[in-house]
Coordinates of C-alpha atoms in Angstrom, one line a residue:
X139 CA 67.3 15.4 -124.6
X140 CA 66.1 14.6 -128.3
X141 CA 66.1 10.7 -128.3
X142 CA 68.1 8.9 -131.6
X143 CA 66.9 5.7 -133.5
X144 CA 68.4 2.6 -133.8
X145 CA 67.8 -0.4 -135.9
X146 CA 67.7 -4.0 -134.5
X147 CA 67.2 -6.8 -137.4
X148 CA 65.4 -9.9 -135.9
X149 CA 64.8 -13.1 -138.1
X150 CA 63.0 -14.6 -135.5
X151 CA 60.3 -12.0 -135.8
X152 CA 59.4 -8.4 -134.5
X153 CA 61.1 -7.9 -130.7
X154 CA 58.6 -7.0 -127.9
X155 CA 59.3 -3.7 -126.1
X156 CA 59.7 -5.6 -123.0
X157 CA 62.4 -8.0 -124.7
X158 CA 64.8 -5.1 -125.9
X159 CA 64.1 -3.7 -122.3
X160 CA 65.4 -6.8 -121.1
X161 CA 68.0 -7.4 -123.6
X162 CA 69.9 -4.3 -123.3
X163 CA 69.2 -2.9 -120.0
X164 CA 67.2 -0.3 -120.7
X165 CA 65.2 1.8 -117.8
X166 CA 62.2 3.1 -118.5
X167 CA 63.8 6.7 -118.9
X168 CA 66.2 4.9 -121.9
X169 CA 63.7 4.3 -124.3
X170 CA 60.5 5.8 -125.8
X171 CA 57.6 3.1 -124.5
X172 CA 55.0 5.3 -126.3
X173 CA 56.8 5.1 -129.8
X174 CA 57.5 1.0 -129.1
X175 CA 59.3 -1.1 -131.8
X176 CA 58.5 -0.1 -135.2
X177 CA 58.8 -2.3 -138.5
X178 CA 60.5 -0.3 -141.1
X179 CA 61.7 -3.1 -143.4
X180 CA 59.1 -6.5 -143.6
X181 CA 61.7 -8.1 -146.3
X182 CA 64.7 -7.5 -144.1
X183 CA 63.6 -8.0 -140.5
X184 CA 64.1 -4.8 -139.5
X185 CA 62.8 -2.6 -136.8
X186 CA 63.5 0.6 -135.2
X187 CA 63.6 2.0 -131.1
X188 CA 64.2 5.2 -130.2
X189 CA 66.5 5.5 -126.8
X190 CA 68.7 8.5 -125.1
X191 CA 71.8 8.6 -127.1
X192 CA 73.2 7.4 -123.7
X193 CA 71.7 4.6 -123.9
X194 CA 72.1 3.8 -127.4
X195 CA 76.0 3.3 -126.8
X196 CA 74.9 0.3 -125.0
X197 CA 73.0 -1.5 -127.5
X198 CA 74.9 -3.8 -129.8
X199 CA 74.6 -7.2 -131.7
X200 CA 73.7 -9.3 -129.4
X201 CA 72.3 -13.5 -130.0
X202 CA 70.5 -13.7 -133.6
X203 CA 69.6 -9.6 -133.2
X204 CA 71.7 -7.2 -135.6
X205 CA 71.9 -3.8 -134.9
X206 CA 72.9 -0.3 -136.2
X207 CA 72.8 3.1 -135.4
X208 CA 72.2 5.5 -133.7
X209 CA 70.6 7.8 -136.0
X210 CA 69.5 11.4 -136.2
X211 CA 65.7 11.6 -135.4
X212 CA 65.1 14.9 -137.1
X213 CA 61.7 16.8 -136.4
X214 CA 58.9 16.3 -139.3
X215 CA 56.7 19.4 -140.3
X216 CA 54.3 19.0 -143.1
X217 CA 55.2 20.6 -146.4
X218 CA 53.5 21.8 -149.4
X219 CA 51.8 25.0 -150.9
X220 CA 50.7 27.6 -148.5
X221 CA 47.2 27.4 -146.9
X222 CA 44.6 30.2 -146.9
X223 CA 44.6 32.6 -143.5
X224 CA 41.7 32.5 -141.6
X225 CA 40.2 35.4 -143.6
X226 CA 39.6 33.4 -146.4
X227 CA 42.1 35.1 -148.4
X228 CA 43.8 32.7 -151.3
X229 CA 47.6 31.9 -151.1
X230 CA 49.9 34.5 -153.1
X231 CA 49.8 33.5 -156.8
X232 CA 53.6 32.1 -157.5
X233 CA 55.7 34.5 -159.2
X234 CA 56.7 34.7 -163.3
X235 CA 59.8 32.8 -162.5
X236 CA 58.2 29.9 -160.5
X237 CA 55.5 28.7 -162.7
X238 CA 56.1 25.8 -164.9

């Protein structure tokens, strides 16, 4: 199943992985120990998880930690002008109608 984020806001600093474990329960199927906690917001305090949506049902605020979510965690694919094929061929020239 495609695992969902959710934000936790901690003044006191960034949680460990093992201390949202242990806050909310989690087994180590809940939660994505290879992602860990990410900072996303310095100013604010805030960091992200990414858990089963299961399991994110089961975290809430909780002692000085804030949290929100769950969110959508869509796939990322890189984007941008076409790349040459492998036969060294240059990308297709944009059309009339595309160029600036």
């Amino acid at each position: 199943m495609t695992k969902v984020m959710v934000t936790i806001q901690a003044p006191e600093g960034p949680p460990s992985l093992e201390a949202v474990i242990e806050r909310y329960q989690l087994g180590p199927d809940d939660i994505d120990s290879d992602f860990g906690v990410v900072e996303i917001d310095p100013d604010d305090d805030l960091y992200v998880i990414l858990v089963e949506p299961d399991a994110a049902t089961r975290i809430k605020p909780a002692e000085c930690w804030d949290t929100a979510g769950p969110y959508s965690n869509p796939r990322i694919a890189p984007f941008g002008p076409p790349e040459a094929d492998s036969s060294g061929d240059e990308p297709p020239a944009p059309r009339p109608d595309e160029e600036e």
